[in-house]
mmCIF file of C-alpha atoms in Angstrom:
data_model
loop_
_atom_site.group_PDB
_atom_site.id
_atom_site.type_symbol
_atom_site.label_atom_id
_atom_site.label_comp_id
_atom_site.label_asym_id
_atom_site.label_seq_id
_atom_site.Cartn_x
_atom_site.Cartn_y
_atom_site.Cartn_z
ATOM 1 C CA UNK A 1339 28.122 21.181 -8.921
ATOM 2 C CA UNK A 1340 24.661 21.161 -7.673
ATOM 3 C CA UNK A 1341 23.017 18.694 -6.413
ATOM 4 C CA UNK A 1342 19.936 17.040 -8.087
ATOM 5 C CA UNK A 1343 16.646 16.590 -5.801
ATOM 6 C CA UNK A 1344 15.958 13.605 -4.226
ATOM 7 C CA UNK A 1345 12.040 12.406 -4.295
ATOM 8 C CA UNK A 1346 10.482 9.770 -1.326
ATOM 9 C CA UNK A 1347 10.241 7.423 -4.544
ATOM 10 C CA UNK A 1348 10.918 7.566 -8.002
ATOM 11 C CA UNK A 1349 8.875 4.271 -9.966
ATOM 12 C CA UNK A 1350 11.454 1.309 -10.878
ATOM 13 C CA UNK A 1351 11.616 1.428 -14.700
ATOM 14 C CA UNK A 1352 13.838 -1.559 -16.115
ATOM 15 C CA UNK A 1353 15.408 -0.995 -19.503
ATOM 16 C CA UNK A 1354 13.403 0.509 -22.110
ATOM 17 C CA UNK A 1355 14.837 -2.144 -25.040
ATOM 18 C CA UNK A 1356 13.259 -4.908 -22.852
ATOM 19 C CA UNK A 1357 10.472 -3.108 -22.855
ATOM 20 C CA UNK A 1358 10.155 -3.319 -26.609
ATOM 21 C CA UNK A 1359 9.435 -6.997 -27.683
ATOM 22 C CA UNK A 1360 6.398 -6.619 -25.613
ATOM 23 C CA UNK A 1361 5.145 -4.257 -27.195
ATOM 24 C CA UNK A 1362 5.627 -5.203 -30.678
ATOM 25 C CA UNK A 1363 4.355 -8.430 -29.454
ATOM 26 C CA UNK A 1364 0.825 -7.020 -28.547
ATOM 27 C CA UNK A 1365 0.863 -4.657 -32.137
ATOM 28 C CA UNK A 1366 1.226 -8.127 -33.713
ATOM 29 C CA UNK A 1367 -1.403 -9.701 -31.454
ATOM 30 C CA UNK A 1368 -4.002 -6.915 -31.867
ATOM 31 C CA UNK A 1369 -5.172 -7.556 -28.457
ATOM 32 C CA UNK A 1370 -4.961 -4.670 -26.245
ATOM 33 C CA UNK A 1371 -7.400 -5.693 -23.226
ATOM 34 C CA UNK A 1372 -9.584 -8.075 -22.285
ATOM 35 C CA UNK A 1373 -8.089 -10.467 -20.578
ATOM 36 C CA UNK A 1374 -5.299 -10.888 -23.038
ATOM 37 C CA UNK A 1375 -2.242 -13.435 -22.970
ATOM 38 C CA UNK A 1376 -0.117 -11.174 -21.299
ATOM 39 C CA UNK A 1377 -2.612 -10.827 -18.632
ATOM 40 C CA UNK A 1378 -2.874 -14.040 -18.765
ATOM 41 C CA UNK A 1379 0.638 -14.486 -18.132
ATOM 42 C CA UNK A 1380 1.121 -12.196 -15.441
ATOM 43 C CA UNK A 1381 -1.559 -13.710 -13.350
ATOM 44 C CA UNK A 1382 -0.300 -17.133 -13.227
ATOM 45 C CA UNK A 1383 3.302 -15.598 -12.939
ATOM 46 C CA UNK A 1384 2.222 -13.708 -9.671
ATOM 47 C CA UNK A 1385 0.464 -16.204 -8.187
ATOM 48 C CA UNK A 1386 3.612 -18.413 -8.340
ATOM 49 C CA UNK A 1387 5.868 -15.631 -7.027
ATOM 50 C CA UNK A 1388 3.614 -14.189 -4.110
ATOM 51 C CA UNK A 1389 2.350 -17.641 -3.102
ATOM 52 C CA UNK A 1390 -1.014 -17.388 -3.755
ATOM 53 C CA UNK A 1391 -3.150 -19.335 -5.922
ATOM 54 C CA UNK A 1392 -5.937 -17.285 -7.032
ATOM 55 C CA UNK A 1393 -5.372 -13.531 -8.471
ATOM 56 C CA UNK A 1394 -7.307 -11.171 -10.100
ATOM 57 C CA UNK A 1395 -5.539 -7.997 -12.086
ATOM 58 C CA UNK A 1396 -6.978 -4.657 -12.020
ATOM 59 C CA UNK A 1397 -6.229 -1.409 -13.489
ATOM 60 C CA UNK A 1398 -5.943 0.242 -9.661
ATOM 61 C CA UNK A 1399 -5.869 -0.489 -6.500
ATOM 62 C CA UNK A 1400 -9.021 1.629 -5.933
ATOM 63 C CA UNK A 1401 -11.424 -0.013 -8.403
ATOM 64 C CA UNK A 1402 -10.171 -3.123 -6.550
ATOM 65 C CA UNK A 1403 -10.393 -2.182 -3.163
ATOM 66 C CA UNK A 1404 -14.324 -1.075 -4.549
ATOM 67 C CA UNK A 1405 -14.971 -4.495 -6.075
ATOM 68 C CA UNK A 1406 -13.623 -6.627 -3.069
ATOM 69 C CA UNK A 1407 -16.730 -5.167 -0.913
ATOM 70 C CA UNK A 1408 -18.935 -5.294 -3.856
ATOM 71 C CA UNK A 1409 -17.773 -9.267 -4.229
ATOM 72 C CA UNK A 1410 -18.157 -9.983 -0.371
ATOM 73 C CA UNK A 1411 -21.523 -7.740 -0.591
ATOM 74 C CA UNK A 1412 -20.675 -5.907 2.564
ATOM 75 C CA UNK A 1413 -23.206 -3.213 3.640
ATOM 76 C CA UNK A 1414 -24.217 -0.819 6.835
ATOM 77 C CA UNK A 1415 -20.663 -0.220 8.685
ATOM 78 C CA UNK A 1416 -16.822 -1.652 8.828
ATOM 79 C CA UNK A 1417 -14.095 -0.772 10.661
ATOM 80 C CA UNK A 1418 -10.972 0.614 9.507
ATOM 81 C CA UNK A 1419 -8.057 3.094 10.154
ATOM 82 C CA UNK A 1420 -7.652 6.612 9.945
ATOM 83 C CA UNK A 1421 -4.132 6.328 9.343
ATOM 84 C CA UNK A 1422 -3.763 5.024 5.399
ATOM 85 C CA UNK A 1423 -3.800 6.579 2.443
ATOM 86 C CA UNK A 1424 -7.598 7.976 2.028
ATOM 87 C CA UNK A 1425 -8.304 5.390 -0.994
ATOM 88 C CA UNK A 1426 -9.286 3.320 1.688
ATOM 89 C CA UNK A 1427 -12.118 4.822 3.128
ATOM 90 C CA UNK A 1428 -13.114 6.135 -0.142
ATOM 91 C CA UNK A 1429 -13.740 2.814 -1.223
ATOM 92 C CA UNK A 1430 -16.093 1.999 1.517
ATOM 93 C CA UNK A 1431 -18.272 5.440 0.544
ATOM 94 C CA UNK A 1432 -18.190 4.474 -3.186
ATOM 95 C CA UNK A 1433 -20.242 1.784 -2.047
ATOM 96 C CA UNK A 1434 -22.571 3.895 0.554
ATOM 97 C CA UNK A 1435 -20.701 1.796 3.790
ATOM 98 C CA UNK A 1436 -20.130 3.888 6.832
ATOM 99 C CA UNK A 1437 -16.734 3.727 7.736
ATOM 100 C CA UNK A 1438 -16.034 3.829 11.407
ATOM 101 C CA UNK A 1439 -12.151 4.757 12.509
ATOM 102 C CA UNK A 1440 -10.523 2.912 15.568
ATOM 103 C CA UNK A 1441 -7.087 4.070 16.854
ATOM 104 C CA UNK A 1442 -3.720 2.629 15.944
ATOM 105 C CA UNK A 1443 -1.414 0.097 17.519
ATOM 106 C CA UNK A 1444 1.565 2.548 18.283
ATOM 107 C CA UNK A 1445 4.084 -0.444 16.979
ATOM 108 C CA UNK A 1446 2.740 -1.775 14.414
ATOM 109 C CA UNK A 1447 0.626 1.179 13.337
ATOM 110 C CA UNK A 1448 -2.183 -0.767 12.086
ATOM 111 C CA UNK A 1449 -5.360 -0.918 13.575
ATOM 112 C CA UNK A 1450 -5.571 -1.829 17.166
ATOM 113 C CA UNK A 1451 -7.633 -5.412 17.548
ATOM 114 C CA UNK A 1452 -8.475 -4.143 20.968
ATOM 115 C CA UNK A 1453 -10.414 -1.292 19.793
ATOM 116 C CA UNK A 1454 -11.917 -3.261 17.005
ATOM 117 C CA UNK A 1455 -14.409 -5.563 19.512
ATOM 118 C CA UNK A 1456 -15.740 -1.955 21.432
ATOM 119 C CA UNK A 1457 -16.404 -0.220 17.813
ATOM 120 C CA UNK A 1458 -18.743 -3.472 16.577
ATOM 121 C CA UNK A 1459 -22.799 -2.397 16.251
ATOM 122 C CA UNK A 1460 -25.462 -4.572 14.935
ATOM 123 C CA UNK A 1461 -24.562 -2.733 11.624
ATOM 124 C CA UNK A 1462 -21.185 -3.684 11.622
ATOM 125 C CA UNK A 1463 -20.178 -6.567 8.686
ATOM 126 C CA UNK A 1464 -16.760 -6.419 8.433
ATOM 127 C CA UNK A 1465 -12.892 -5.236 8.987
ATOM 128 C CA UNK A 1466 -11.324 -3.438 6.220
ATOM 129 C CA UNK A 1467 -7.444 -3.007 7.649
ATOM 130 C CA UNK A 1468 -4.767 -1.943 6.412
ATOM 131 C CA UNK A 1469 -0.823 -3.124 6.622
ATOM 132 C CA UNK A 1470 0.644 -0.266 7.196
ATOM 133 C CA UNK A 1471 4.542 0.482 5.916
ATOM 134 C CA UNK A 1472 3.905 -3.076 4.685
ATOM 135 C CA UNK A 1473 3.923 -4.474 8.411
ATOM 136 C CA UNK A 1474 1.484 -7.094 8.845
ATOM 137 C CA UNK A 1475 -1.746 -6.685 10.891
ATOM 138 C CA UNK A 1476 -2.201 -8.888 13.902
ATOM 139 C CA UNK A 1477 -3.921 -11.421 11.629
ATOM 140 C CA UNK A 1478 -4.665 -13.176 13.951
ATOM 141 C CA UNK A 1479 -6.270 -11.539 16.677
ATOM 142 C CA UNK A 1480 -8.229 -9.526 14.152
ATOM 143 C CA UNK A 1481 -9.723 -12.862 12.591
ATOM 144 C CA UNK A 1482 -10.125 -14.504 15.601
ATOM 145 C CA UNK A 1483 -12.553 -11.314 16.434
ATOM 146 C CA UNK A 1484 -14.503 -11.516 12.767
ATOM 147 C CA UNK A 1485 -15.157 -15.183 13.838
ATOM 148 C CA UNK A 1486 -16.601 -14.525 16.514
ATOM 149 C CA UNK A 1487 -18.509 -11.526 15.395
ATOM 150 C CA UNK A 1488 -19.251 -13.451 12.260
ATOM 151 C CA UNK A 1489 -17.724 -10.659 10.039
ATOM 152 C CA UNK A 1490 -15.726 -10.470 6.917
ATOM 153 C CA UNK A 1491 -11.891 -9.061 6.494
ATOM 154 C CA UNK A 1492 -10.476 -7.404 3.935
ATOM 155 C CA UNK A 1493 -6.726 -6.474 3.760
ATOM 156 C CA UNK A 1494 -5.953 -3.561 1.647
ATOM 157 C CA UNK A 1495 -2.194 -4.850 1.098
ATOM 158 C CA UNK A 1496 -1.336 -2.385 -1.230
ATOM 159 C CA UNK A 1497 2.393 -2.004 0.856
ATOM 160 C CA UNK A 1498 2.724 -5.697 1.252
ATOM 161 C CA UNK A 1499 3.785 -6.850 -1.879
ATOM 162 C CA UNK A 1500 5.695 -9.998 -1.491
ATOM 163 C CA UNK A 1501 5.988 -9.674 2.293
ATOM 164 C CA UNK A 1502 5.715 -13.002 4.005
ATOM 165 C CA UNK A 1503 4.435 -13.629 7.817
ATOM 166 C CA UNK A 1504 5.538 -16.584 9.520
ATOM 167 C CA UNK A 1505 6.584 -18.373 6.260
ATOM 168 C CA UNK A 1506 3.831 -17.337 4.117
ATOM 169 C CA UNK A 1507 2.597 -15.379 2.046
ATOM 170 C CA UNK A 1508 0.675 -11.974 4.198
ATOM 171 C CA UNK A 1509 -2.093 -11.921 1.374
ATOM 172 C CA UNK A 1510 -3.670 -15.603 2.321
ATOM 173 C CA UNK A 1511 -4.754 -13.519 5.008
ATOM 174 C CA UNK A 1512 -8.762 -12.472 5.065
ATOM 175 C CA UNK A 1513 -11.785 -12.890 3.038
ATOM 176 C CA UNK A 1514 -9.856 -10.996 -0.074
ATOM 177 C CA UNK A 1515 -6.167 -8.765 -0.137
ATOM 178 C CA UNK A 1516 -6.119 -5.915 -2.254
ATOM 179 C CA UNK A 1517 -2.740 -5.161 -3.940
ATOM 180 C CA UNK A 1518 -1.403 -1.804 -5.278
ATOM 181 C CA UNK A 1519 1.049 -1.695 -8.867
ATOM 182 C CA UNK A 1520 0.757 1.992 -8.511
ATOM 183 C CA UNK A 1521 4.112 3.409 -9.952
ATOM 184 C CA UNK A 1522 5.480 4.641 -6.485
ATOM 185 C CA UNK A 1523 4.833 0.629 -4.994
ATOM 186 C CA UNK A 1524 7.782 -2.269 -4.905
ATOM 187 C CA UNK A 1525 6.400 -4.006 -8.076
ATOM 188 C CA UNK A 1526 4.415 -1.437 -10.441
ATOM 189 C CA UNK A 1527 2.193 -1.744 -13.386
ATOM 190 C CA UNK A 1528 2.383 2.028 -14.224
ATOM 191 C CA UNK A 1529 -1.227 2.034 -12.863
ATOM 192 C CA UNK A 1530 -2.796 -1.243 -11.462
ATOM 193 C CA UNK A 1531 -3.662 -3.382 -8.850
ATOM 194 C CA UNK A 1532 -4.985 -6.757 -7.860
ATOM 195 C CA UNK A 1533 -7.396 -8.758 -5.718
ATOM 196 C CA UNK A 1534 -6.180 -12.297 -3.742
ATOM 197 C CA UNK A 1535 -9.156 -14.405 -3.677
ATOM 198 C CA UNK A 1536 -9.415 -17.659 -1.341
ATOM 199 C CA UNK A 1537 -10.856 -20.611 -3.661
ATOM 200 C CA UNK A 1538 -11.686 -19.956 -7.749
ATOM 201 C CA UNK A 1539 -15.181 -19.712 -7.216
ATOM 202 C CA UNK A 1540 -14.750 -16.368 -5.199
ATOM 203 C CA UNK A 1541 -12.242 -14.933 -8.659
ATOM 204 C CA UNK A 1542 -14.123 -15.757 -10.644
ATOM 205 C CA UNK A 1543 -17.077 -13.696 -9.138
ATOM 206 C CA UNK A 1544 -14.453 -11.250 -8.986
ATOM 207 C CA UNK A 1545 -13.278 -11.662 -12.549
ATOM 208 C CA UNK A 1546 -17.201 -10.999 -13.472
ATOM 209 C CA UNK A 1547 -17.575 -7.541 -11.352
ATOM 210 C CA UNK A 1548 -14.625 -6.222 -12.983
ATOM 211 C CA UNK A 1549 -15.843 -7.106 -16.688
ATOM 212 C CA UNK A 1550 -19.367 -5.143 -16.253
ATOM 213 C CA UNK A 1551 -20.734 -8.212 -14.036
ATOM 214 C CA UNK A 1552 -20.535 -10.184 -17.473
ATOM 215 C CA UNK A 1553 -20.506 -13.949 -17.393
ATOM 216 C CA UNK A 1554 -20.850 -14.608 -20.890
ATOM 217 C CA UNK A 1555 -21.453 -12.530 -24.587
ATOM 218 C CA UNK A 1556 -25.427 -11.826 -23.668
ATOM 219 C CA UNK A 1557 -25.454 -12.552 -19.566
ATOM 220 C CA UNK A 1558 -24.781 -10.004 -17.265
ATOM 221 C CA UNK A 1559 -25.394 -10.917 -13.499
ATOM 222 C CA UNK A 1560 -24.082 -7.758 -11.360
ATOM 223 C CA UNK A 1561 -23.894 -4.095 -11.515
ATOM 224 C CA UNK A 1562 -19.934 -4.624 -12.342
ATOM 225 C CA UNK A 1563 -17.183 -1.921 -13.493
ATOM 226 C CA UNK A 1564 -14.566 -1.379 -16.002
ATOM 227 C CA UNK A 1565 -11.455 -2.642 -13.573
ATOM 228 C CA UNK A 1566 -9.589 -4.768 -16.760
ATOM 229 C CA UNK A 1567 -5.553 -3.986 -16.717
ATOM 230 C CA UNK A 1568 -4.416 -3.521 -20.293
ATOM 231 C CA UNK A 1569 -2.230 -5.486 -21.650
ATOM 232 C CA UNK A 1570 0.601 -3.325 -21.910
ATOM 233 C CA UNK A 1571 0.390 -2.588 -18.512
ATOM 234 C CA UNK A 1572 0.333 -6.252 -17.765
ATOM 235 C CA UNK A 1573 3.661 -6.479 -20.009
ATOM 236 C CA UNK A 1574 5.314 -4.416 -18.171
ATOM 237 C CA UNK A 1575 4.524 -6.111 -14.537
ATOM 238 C CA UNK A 1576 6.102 -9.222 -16.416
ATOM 239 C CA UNK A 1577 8.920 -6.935 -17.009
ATOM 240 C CA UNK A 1578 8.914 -5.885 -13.272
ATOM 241 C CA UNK A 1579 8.819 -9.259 -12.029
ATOM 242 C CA UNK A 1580 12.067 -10.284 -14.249
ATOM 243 C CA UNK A 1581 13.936 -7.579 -11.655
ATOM 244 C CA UNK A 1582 11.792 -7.137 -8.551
ATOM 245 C CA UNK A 1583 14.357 -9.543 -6.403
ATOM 246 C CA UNK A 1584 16.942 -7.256 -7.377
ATOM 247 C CA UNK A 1585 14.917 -4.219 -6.978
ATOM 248 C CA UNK A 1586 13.712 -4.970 -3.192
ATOM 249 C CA UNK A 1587 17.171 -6.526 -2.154
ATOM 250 C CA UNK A 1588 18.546 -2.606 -2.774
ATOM 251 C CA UNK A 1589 16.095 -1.334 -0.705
ATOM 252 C CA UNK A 1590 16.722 -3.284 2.596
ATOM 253 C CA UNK A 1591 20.079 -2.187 1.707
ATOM 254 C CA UNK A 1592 18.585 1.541 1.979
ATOM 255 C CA UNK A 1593 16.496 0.677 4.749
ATOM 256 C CA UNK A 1594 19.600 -0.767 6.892
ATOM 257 C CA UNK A 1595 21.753 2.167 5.886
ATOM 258 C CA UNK A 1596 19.187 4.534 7.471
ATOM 259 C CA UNK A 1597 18.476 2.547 10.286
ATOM 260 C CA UNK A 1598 22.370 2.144 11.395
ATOM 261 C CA UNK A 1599 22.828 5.629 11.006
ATOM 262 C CA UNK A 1600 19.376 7.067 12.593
ATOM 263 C CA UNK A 1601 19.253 4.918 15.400
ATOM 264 C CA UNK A 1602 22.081 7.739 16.679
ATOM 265 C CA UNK A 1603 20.089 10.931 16.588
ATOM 266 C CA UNK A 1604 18.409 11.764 19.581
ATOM 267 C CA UNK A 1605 15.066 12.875 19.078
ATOM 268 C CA UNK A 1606 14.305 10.795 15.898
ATOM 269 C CA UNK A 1607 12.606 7.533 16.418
ATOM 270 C CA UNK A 1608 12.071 4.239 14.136
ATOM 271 C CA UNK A 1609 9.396 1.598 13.767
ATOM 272 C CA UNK A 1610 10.874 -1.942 14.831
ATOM 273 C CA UNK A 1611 11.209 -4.381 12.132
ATOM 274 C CA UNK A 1612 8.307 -6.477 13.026
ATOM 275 C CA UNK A 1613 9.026 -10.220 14.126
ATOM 276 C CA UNK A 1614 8.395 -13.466 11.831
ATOM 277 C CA UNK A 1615 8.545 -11.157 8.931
ATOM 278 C CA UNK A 1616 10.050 -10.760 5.853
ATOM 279 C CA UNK A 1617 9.749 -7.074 4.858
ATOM 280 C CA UNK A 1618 10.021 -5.392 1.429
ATOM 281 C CA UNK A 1619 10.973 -1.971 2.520
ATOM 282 C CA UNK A 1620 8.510 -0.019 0.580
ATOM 283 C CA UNK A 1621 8.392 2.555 3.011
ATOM 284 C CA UNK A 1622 10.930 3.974 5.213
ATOM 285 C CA UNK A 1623 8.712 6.113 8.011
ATOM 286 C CA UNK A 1624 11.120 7.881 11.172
ATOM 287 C CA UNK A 1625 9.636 10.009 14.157
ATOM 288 C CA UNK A 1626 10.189 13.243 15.215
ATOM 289 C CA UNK A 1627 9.990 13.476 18.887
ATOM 290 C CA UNK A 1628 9.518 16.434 21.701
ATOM 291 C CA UNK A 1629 13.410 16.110 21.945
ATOM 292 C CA UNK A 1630 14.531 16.346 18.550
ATOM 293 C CA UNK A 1631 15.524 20.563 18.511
ATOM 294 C CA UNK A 1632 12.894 20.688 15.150
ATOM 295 C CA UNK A 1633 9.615 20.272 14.769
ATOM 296 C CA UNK A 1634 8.271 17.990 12.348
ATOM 297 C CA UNK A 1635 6.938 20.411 9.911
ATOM 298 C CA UNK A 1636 10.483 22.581 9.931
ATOM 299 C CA UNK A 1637 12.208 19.317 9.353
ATOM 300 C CA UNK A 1638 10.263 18.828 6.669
ATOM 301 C CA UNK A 1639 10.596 22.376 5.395
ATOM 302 C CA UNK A 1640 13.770 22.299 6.072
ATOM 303 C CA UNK A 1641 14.866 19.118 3.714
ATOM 304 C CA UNK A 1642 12.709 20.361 0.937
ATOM 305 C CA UNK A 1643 14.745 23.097 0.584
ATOM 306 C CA UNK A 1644 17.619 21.712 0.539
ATOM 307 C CA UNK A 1645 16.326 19.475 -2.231
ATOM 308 C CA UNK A 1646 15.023 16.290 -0.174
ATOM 309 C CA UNK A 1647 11.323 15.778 -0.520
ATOM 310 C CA UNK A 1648 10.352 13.334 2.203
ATOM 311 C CA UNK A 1649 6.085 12.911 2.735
ATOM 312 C CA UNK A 1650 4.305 13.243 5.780
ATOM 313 C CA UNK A 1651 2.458 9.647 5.010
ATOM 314 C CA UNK A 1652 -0.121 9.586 6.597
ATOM 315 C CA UNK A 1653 -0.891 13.941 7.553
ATOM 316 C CA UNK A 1654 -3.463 14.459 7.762
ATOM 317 C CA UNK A 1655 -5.311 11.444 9.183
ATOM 318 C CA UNK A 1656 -8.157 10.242 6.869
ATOM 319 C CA UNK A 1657 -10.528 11.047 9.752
ATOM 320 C CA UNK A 1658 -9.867 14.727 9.721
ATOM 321 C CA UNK A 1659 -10.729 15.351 6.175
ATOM 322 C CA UNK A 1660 -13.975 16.865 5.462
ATOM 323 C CA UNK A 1661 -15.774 14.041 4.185
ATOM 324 C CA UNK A 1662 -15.097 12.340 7.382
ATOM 325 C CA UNK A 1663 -14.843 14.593 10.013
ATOM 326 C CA UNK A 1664 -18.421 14.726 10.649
ATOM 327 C CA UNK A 1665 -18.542 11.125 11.772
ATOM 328 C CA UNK A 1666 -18.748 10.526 15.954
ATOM 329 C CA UNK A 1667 -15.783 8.101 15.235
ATOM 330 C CA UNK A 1668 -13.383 10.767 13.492
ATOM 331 C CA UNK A 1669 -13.645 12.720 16.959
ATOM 332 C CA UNK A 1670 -9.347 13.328 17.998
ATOM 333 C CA UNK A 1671 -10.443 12.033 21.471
ATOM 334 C CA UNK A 1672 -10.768 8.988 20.364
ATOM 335 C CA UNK A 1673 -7.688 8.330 17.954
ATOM 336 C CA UNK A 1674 -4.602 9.970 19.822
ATOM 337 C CA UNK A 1675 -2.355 7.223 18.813
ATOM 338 C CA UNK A 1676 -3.126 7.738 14.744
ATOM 339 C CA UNK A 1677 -2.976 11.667 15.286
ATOM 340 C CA UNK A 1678 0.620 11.530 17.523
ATOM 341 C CA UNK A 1679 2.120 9.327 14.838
ATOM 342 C CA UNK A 1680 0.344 11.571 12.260
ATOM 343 C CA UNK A 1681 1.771 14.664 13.718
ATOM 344 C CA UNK A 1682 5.202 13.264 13.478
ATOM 345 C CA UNK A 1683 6.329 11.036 10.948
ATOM 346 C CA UNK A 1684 7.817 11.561 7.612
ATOM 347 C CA UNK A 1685 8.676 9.302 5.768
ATOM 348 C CA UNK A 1686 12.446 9.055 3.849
ATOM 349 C CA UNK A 1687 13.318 8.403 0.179
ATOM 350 C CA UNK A 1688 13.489 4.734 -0.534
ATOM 351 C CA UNK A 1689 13.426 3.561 -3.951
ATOM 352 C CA UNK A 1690 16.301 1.124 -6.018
ATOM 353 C CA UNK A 1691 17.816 3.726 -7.745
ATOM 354 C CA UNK A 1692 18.905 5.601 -4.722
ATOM 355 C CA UNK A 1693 22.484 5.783 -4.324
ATOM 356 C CA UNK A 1694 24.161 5.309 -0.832
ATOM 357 C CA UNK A 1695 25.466 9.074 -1.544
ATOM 358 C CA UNK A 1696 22.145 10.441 -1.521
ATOM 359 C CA UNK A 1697 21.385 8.427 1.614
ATOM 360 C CA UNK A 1698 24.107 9.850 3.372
ATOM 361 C CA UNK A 1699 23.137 13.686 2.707
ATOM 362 C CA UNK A 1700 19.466 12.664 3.811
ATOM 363 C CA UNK A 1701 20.873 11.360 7.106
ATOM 364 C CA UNK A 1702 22.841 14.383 7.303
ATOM 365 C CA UNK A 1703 20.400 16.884 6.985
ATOM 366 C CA UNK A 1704 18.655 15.129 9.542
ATOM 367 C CA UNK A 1705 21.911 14.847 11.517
ATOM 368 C CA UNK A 1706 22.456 18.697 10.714
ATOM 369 C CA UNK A 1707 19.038 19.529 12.207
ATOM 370 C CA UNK A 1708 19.521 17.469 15.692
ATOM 371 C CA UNK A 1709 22.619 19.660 16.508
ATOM 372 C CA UNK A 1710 21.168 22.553 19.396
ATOM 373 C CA UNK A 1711 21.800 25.694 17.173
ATOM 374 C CA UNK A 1712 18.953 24.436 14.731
ATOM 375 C CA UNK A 1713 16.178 25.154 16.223
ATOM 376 C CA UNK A 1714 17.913 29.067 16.602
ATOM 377 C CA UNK A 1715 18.314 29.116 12.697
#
């Protein structure tokens, strides 16, 4: 019998028949956007379940991560990562900011605090960093630097749904956090995201920028966008919420099955669970080392075709692509720590609908390729 491929995620899609009274709730309703109920209801829902008190929805994570420097009106330069997804930077050009890249902790892989302070010019106005794998930034230190630089910090959180740090909530961390409900995230809208605001004065600016910059009917007070979620998208994150506890306690399970078993293989390596944290496993990153009898890439090769489609997140670095690689910050001297980890993670299938059988050949293939005769073959 062969066996079916196995994708680094697959969305979390509860039972379609729930899905229904939703839906025939909003064809009775007629309202399909604007700040309907259901968005209504999904706001004040989240905000209860992450901890937070103000939210703002959004159709992605992108148009959000676009409004939250529009809403802090952040100009000139700000300092980010090279290691994230490359929405990140491509917010900061969508609003004609400079990014300038800093290396990586090698731990934590976010953003080093101790490069931050060196990078800071007279043009600098804020921090846009990222928690990587969901692992908090070191808050604190990086905060502790925007105060006394007077800068602003924004979190794009879009892996650190529901993760708490030191008993609270990671996104009441910063000047605004920026959530992804992209379908491959812990808690998905199909397509949206979300912006954490401090006090209801700042959402409510926010709620304006993504509504055209409309206060009222006739009064329109910014150059805003079209960032609304729709309401069936927001009826299905009320869906999603009804089985995320379920959905992330499966994959710690995944994420402790690979860790027991991977913590064996000489040559592979794993990020620590970070301390005073409560993780949500979105991602599930390992390290191919010198040692390992593979390289990286013919691991990788080598488990796609065998039907196990891993993802090199984050190859290439954001800094080597060629709308950034012109900078004097993307220069490799200066980020070895993002480009090592670069050149040698992948990261593993995790998603709630994994079985432990399908974890087990993933570990094996990986087990398979450690043995010395790989490397030969």
């Amino acid at each position: 019998m062969a066996q079916s491929n196995i994708f680094v995620t697959q969305p979390f899609l509860p039972p379609l028949e729930e899905f229904i009274p939703y839906l025939e709730e909003i064809w009775a309703k007629k309202v399909l956007t604007n700040n309907g109920p259901y968005h209504q209801q999904l706001e004040a829902e989240l905000a209860r379940y992450l901890g937070v008190e103000h939210i703002s929805l959004f159709n992605n994570c992108t148009i959000a991560l676009v409004t939250a420097l529009q809403a802090l009106d952040i100009r000139g330069e700000v300092i980010t990562t090279p290691y994230s997804f490359v929405a990140t930077s491509h917010a900061l050009l969508w609003n004609n900011i400079d990014p300038v890249f800093v290396d990586i902790d090698p731990v934590s892989l976010n953003i080093d605090p101790a490069r931050i302070e060196a990078a800071i010019t007279p043009r600098t106005q804020a921090i846009l960093a990222v928690h990587c794998y969901g692992t908090p930034c070191d808050v604190e230190a990086i905060e502790a630097i925007a105060k006394r630089h007077k800068l602003k910090v924004i979190y794009d959180a879009a892996h650190a749904f529901a993760v708490d740090f030191k008993g609270r909530s990671l996104l009441q961390h910063g000047n605004l956090s920026v959530l992804s409900f992209h379908a491959t995230k812990v808690f998905n809208t199909f397509e949206g995201g979300a912006i954490i605001s401090p006090d209801a004065q700042t959402k409510r600016y926010v709620d304006q920028l993504k509504n055209f910059g409309f206060v009222n009917e006739t009064t329109v007070v910014a150059a805003g966008i079209n960032g609304k979620m729709s309401e069936i998208n927001a009826a299905f994150g009320l869906l999603q919420l009804r089985h995320v506890d379920q959905a992330l306690a499966r994959r710690r399970e995944i994420e402790t099955r690979y860790r027991q078993a991977l913590d064996a293989i000489p040559g592979i390596s794993l990020q620590p669970r970070p301390a005073d944290t409560r993780t949500n496993a979105s991602y599930f990153p390992m390290f191919v080392g010198p040692d390992y009898p593979l390289g990286r890439d013919a691991l990788y090769e080598a488990m796609r075709q065998r039907g196990v489609f891993g993802r090199r997140y984050f190859y290439p670095l954001i800094s080597d692509m060629p709308m950034y690689r012109h900078l004097p910050s993307a220069a490799p001297s200066l980020l070895p720590v993002a480009r090592r980890i670069a050149d040698s993670v992948i990261c593993l299938p995790i998603y709630p609908a994994l079985s432990d059988e399908d974890v087990d050949r993933v570990i094996g293939l990986i087990a398979e390729g450690a043995q010395p005769s790989a490397a030969v073959a």
